[in-house]
Coordinates of C-alpha atoms (C1' of nucleotides) in Angstrom, one line a residue:
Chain A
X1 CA 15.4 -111.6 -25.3
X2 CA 15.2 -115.6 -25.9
X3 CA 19.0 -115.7 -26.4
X4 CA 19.3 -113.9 -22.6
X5 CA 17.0 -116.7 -21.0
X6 CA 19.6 -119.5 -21.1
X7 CA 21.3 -117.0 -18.9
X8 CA 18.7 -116.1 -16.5
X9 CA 19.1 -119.7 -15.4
X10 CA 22.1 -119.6 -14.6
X11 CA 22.7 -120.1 -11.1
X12 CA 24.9 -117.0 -9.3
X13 CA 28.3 -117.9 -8.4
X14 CA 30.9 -115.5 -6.9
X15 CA 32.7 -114.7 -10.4
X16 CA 29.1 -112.9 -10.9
X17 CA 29.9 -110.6 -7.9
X18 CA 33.1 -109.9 -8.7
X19 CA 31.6 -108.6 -12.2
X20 CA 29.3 -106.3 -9.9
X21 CA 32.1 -105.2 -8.1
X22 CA 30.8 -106.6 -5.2
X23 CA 33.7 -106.5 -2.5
X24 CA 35.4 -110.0 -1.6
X25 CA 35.2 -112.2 1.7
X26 CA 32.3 -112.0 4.0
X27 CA 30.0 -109.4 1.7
X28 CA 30.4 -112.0 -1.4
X29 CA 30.0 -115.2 1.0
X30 CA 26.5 -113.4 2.4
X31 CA 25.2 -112.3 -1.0
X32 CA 25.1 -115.9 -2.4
X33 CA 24.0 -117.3 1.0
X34 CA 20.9 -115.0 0.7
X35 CA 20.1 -115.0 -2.8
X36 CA 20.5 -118.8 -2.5
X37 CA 18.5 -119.3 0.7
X38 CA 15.6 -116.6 -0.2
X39 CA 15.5 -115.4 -4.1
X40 CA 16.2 -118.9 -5.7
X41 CA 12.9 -118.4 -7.4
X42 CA 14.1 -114.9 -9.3
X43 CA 16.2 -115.4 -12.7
X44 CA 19.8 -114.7 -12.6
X45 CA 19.0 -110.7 -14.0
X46 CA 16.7 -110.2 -11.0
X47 CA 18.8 -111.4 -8.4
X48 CA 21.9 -109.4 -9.9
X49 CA 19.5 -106.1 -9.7
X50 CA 18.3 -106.4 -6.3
X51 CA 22.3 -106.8 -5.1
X52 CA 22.9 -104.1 -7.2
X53 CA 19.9 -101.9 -5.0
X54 CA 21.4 -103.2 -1.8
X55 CA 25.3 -102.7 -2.5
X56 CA 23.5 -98.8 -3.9
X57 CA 22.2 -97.9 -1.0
X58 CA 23.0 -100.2 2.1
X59 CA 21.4 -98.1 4.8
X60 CA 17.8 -98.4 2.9
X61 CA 18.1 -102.3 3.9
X62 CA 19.2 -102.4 7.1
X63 CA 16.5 -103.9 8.9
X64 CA 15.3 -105.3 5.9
X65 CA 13.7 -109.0 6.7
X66 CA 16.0 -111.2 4.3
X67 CA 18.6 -108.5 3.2
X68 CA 19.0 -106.7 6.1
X69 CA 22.1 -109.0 7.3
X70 CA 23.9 -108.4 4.1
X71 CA 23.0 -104.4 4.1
X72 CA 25.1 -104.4 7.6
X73 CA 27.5 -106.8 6.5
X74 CA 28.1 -103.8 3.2
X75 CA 27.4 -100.6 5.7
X76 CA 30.2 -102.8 8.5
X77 CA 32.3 -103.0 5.1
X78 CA 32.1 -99.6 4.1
X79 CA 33.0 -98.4 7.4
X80 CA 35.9 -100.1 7.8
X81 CA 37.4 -98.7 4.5
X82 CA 36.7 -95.2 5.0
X83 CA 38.3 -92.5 6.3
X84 CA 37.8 -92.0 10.0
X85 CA 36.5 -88.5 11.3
X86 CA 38.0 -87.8 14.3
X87 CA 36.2 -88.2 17.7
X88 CA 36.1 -85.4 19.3
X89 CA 34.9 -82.0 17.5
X90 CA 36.9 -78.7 17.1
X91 CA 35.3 -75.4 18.6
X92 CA 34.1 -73.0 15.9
X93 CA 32.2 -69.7 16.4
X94 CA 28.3 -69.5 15.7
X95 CA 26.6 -66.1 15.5
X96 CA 23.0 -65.8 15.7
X97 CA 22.8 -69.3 17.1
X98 CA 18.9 -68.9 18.2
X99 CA 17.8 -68.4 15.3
X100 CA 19.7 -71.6 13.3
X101 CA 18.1 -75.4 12.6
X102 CA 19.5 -77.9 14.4
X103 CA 20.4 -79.3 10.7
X104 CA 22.8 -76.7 10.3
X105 CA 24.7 -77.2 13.0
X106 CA 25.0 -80.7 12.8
X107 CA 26.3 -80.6 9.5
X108 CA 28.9 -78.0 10.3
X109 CA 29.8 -80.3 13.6
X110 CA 30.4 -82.9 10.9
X111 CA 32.8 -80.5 8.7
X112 CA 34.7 -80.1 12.0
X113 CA 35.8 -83.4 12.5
X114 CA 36.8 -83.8 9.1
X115 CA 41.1 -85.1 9.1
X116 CA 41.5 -81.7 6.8
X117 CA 39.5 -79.1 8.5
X118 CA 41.6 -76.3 10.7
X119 CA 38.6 -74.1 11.6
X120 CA 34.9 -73.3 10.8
X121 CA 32.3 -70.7 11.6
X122 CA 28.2 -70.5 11.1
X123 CA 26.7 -67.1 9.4
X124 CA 23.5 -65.9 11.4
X125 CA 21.7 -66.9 7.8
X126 CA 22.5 -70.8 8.4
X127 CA 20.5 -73.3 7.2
X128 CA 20.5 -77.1 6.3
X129 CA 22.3 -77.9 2.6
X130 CA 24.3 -80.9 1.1
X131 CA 27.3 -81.6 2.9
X132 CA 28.2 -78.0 4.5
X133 CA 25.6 -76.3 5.5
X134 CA 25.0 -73.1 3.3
X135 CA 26.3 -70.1 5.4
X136 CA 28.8 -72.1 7.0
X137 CA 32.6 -71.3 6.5
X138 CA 35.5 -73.7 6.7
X139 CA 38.8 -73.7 6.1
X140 CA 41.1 -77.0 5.0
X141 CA 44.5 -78.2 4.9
X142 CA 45.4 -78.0 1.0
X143 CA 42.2 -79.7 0.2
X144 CA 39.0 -78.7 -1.4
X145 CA 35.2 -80.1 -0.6
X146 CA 33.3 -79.4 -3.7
X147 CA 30.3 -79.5 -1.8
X148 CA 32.0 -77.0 0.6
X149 CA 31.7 -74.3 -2.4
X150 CA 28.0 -75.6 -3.0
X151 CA 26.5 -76.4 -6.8
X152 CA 26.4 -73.0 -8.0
X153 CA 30.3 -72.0 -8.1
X154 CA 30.4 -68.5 -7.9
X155 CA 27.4 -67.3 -7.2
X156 CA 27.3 -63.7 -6.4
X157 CA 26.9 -60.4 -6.1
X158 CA 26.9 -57.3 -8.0
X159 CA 25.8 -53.8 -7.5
X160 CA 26.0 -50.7 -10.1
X161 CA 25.4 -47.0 -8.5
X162 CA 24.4 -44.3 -10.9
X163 CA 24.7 -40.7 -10.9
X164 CA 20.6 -40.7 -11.3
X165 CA 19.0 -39.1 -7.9
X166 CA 16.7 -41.9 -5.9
X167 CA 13.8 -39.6 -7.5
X168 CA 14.1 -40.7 -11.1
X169 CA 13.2 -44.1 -10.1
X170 CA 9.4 -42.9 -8.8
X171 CA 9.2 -41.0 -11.8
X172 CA 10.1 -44.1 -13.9
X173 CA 8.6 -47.1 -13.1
X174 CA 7.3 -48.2 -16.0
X175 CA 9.8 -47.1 -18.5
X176 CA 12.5 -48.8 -15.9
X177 CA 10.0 -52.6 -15.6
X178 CA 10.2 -52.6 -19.7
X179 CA 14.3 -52.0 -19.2
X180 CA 14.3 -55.0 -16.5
X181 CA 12.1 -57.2 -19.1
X182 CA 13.7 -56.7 -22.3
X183 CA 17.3 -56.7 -20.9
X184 CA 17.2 -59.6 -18.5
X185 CA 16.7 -63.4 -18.9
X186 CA 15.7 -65.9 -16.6
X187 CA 15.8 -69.8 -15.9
X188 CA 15.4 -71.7 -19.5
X189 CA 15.5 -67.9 -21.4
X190 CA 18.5 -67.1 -23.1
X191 CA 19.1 -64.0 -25.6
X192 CA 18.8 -64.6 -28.9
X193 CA 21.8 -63.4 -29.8
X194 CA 24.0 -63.6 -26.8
X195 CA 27.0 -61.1 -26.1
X196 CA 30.4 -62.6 -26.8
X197 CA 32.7 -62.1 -23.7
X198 CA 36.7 -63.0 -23.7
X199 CA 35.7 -65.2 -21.3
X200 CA 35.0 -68.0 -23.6
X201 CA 38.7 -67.5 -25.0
X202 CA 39.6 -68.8 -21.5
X203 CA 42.1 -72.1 -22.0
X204 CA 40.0 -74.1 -19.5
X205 CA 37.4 -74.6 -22.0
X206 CA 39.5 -76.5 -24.0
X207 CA 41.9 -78.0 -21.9
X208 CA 39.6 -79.7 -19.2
X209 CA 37.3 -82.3 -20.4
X210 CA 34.4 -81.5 -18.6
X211 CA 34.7 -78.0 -19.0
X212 CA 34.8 -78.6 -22.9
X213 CA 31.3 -80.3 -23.3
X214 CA 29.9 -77.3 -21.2
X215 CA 31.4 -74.4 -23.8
X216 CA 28.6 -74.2 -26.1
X217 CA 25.6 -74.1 -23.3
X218 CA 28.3 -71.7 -21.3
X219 CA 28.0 -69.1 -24.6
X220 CA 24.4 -69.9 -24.9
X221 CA 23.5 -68.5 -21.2
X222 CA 26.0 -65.9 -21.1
X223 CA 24.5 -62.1 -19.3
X224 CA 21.7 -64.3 -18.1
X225 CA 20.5 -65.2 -14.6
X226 CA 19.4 -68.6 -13.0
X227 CA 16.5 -69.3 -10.9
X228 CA 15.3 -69.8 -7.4
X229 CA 16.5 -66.9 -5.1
X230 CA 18.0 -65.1 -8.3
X231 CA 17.0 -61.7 -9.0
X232 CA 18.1 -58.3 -11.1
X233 CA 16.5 -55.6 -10.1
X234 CA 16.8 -51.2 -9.5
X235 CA 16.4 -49.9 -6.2
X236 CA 18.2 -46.7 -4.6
X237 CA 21.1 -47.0 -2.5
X238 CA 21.6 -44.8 0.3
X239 CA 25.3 -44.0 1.5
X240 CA 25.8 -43.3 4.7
X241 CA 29.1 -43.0 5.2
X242 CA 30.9 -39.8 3.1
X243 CA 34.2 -41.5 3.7
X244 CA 34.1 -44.3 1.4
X245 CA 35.9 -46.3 -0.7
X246 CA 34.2 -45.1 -3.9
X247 CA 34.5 -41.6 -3.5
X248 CA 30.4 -41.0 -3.4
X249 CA 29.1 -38.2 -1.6
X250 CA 26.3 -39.2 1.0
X251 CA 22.8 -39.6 -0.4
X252 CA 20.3 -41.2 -2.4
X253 CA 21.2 -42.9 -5.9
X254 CA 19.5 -44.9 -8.3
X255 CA 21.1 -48.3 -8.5
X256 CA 21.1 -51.8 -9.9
X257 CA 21.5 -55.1 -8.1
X258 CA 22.2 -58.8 -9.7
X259 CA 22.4 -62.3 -7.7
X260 CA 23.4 -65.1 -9.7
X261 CA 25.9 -67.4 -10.6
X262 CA 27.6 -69.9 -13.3
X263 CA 24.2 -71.5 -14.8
X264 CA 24.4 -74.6 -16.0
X265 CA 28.2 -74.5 -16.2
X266 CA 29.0 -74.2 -12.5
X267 CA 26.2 -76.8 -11.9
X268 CA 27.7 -79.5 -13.8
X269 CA 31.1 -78.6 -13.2
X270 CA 30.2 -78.6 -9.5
X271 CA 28.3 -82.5 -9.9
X272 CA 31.3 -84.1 -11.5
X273 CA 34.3 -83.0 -9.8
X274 CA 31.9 -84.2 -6.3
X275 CA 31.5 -87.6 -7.4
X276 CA 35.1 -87.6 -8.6
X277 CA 35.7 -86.5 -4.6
X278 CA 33.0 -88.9 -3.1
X279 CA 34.7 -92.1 -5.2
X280 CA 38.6 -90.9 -3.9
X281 CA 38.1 -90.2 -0.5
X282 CA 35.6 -92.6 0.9
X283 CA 34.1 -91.2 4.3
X284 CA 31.7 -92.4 6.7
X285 CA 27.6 -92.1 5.7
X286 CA 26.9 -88.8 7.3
X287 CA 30.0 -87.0 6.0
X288 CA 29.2 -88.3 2.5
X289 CA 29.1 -85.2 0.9
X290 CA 31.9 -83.5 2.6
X291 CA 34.4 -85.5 0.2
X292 CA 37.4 -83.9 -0.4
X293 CA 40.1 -83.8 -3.5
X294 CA 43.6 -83.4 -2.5
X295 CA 45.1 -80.2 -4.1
X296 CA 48.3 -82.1 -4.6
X297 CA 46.1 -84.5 -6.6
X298 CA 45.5 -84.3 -10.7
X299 CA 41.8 -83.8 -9.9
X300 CA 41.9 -81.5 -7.2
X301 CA 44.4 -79.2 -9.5
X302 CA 41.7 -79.4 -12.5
X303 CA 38.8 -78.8 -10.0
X304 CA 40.2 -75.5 -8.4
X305 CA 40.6 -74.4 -12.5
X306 CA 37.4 -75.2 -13.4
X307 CA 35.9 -73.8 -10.2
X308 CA 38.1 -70.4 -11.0
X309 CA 36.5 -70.5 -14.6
X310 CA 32.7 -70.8 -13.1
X311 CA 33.6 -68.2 -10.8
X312 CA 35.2 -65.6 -13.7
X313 CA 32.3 -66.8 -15.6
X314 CA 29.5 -65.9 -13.2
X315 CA 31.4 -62.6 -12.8
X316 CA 31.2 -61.8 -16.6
X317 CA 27.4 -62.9 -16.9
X318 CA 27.0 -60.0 -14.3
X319 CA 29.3 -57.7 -16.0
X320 CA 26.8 -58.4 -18.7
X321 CA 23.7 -57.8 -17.0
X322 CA 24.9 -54.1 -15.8
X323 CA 26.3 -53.5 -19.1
X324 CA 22.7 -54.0 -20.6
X325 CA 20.8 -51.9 -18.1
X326 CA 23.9 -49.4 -18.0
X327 CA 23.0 -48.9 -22.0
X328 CA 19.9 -48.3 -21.4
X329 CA 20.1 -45.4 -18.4
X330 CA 22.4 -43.8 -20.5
X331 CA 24.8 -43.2 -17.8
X332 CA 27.8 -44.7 -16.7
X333 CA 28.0 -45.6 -13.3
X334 CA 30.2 -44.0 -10.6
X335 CA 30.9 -47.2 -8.6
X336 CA 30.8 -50.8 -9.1
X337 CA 30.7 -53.4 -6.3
X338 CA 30.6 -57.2 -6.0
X339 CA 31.7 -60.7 -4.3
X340 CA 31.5 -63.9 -5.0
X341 CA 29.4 -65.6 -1.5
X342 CA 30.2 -69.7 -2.8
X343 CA 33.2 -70.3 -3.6
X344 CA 36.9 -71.5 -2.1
X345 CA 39.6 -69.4 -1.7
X346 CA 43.8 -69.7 -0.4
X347 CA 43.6 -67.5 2.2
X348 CA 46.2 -67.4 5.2
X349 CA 45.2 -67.7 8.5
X350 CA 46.3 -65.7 12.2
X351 CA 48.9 -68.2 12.4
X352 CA 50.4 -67.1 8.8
X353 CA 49.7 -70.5 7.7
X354 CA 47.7 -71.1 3.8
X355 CA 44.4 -72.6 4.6
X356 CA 41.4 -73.2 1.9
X357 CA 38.3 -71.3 3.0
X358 CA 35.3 -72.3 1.4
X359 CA 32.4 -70.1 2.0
X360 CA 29.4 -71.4 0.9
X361 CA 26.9 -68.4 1.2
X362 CA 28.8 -66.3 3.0
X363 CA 30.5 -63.0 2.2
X364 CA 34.2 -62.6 2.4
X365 CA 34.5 -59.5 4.8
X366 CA 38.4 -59.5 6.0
X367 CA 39.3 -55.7 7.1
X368 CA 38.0 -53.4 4.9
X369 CA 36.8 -55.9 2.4
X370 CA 33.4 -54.4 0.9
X371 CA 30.6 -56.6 -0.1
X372 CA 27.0 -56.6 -0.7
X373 CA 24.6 -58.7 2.1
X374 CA 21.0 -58.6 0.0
X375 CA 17.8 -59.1 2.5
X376 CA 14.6 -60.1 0.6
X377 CA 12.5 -58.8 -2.4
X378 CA 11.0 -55.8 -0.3
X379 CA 13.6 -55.6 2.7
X380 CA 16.9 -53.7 2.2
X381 CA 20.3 -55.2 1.7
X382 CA 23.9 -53.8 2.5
X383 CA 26.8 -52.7 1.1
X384 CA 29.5 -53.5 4.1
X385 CA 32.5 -53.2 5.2
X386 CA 34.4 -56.4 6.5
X387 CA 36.0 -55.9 9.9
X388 CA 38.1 -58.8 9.5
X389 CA 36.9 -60.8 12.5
X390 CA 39.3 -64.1 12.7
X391 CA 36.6 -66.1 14.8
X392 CA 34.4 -65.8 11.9
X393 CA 37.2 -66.5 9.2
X394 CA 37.0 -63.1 8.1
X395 CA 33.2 -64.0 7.0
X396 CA 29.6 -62.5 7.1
X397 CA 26.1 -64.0 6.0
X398 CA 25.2 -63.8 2.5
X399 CA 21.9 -63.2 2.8
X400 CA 18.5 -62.7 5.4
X401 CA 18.6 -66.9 5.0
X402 CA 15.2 -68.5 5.3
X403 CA 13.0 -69.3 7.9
X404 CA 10.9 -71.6 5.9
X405 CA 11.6 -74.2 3.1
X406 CA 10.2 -73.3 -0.9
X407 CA 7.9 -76.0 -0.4
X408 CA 6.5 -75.1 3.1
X409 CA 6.3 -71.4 1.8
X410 CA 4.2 -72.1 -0.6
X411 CA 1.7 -74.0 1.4
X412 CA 1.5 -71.6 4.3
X413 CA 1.5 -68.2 2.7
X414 CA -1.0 -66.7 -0.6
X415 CA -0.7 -64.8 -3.2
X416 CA -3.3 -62.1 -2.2
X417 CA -0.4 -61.7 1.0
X418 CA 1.9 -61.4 -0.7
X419 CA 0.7 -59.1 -2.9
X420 CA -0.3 -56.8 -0.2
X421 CA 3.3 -56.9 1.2
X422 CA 4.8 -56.0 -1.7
X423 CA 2.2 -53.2 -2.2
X424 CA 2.9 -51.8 1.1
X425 CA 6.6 -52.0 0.5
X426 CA 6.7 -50.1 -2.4
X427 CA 8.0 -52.6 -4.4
X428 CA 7.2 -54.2 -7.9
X429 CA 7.7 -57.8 -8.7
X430 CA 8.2 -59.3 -12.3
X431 CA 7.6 -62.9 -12.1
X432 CA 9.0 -65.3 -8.9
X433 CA 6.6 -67.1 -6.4
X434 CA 5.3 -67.3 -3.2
X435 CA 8.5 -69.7 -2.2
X436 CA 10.6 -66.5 -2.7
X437 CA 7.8 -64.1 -0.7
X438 CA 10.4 -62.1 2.0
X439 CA 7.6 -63.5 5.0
X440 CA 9.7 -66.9 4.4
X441 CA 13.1 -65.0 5.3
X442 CA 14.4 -63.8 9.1
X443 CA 14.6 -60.3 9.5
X444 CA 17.4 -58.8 7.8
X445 CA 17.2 -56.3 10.4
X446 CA 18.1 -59.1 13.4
X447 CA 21.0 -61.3 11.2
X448 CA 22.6 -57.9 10.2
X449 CA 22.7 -57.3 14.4
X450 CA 23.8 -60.9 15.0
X451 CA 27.1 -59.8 13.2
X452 CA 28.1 -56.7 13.9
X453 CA 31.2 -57.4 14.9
X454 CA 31.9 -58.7 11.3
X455 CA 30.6 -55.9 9.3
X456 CA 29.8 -52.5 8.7
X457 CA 27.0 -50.9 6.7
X458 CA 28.4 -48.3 4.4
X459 CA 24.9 -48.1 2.7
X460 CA 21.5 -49.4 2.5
X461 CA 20.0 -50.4 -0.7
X462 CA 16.3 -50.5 -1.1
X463 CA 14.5 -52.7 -3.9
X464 CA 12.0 -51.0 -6.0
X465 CA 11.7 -53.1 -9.2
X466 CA 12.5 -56.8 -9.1
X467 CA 12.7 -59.5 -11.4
X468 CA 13.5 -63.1 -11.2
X469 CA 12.2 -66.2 -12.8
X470 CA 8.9 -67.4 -13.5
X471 CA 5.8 -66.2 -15.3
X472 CA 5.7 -62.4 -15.5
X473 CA 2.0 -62.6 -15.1
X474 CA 2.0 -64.5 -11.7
X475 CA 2.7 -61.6 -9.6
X476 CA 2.5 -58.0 -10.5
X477 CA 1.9 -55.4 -8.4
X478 CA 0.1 -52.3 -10.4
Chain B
dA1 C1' 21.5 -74.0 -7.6
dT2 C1' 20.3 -77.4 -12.1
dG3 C1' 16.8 -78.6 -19.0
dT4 C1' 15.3 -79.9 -10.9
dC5 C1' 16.2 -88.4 -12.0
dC6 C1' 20.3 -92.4 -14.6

DNA sequence: ATGTCC
């Protein structure tokens, strides 16, 4: 501490700045005028820290009092050295349009002037995320938005149908809420003894730095599920149409369906590769997040690998999850279904030309695709049938999407509502919240409408037993 | 989404 205070009266000289990174010319020449007209009275380490909070985050200081001039002098700086988004946006089809925030589609009018993007389209489950907004689709020019994927790489979709008549499940209940309990893992829970899965044999593990340091916690969560909007649970399927792709007669079956993704590895995999992108392709403030690696580029070469691995990964945590549950029916399933909804994929478009689409909660449905839509915890989801619609990037909503935030979910509905909902649903609930209560989702009913010209149903699958994270004893329904 | 902020 004493030996720093010779230091601290130092005065702050340009050499400093360049230390800081601070860029040359008029930013420097401001900094020292201010410090030297305003903060004389600080200490060299003080002065250095509040530069350091201004060159952070320019646009918190813009009408700042004393700092303000050299916040504009950084934001004129910055703006100058970033890539320009061109002026005027492209077209791109919205369905369901009346019921979308006006966040969403300004983020995905953003995306559209992007140097890289070649079309986009909104899902009638849009709402506001980082960078694109989740449910929006758009495809690039050999270039890949990490944040155009979303954190959780891979997140997904997977259904198991049983040759177990609807009935059994009535008949059940209980026996099939123990299954869920004992066989499932949520959030922070891990199994003891977790599955091994050839997935960890993958090269990518070792190979890519990043991916390395996330092996062990990767292993740890394997055939487990995250949190938030996460869920395992049975219901019964209905298929309608006797001309499917699975062979299944019409009727009732009992069924299982997972939502999750690549836990912790997909996260982090998903954090560093998108400040990797934000510090090599420097864009203006509001399309931040919509930073890009080049797929000619080392990094944007190691990113699509480690974003395949999360992807393969979240795939065998679900393979997992059924293979538990599977055990304990006793009975092998007769079909198997599931998608990925985030994730980026080469994909050519009407023109024949190779485009990146990144769909970042949306479902892939080119013709004859199938894929699962879920709705909410007591409203039925969909097995489709893509119809390979090119306005809408051969895309469909991934979901109901919400009508309400977690946090303003929480504050508006209770649990005795919610409870009553559930009740008159038919449906049991093993732990989640009131931010996950299907009164803060549209109507599944309405976004399944707002794209029928994307999908088809092919079945209708109705939740009976749910879990997801959280304390089991929060919300039970006897 | 995420041991939910370095």
């Amino acid at each position: 501490m004493k030996k720093n205070k010779k230091k601290e009266t130092d005065k702050l000289t340009s050499s400093d700045l360049v230390k800081l990174g601070f860029p040359a010319g008029k930013p420097q020449g401001t900094a020292l005028n201010v410090i030297h007209t305003y903060y004389t009275e600080l200490g060299k380490r003080h002065q250095i820290e509040l530069l350091q909070d201004v060159m952070a985050a320019p646009e918190q200081y813009q009408i700042h009092a004393t700092l303000g001039p050299l916040a504009q002098v950084l934001l004129a700086q910055k703006a100058a050295e970033s890539i320009a988004l061109k002026p005027v946006k492209q077209k791109y089809a919205v369905y369901g349009e009346a019921g979308i925030e006006q966040g969403a589609i300004d983020q995905m009018e953003t995306a559209m002037r992007l140097p890289v993007s070649r079309a986009g389209a909104l899902m009638p489950d849009a709402h506001q995320g980082y960078g694109l907004p989740v449910g929006g689709v758009l495809a690039t020019h050999n270039a890949v938005i990490p944040y155009g994927v979303g954190v959780d790489i891979g997140c997904r979709m997977s259904m198991s149908i049983y040759d177990i008549h609807a009935r059994y499940l009535e008949k059940n209940r209980e026996k099939l809420k123990k299954i869920l309990t004992d066989n499932t893992r949520f959030g922070n829970a891990s199994f003891k003894r977790p599955m091994d899965h050839e997935i960890m044999s993958r090269p990518e593990f070792s190979e890519i730095p990043v991916v390395r340091e996330l092996k062990d916690r990767a292993f740890q969560q394997l055939g487990t599920s995250g949190g938030g909007n996460h869920f395992v649970e049975f219901g019964t399927v209905e298929i309608h149409d006797a001309d499917n792709e699975f062979g299944l007669p019409a009727g009732k079956y009992l069924a299982v369906l997972s939502h999750s993704g690549s836990r912790r590895l997909g996260a982090n995999i998903a954090g560093y590769y998108t400040k990797v992108a934000i510090d090599a392709c420097p864009l203006p403030q509001e399309a931040k997040h919509l930073a890009w690696l080049d797929l000619n580029s080392e990094a944007g070469q190691e990113y699509w690998l480690a974003m395949n691995l999360a992807g393969d990964y979240a795939s065998a945590c679900h393979h997992q999850i059924h293979e538990r549950l599977t055990a304990q029916l006793g009975e092998a399933p007769l079909a198997k279904i599931e998608n990925h909804h985030n994730f980026a994929w080469k994909e050519k478009n009407a023109s024949g030309k190779e485009v990146i689409v990144h769909r970042k909660g949306a479902t892939p449905a080119g013709k004859g695709v199938i894929g699962i839509i879920p709705g909410t915890m007591a409203t039925p989801g969909f097995i489709v049938r893509g119809k390979g619609e090119a306005a809408a990037i051969n895309s469909a909503s991934h979901g109901a999407g919400r009508v309400m935030s977690r946090t303003q979910a929480i504050k508006t509905f209770t649990q005795p509502q919610m409870r009553k909902y559930l009740q008159q649903a038919g449906v049991d609930v093993i732990g989640s919240g009131l931010d996950e209560a299907p009164m803060a989702y549209k109507d599944i009913h309405k976004v399944m409408d707002y794209q029928k010209d994307l999908v088809e149903v092919v079945g209708t699958f109705y939740p009976k037993i749910v879990r997801m994270n959280g304390d089991p004893k929060y919300i039970e329904v006897d």
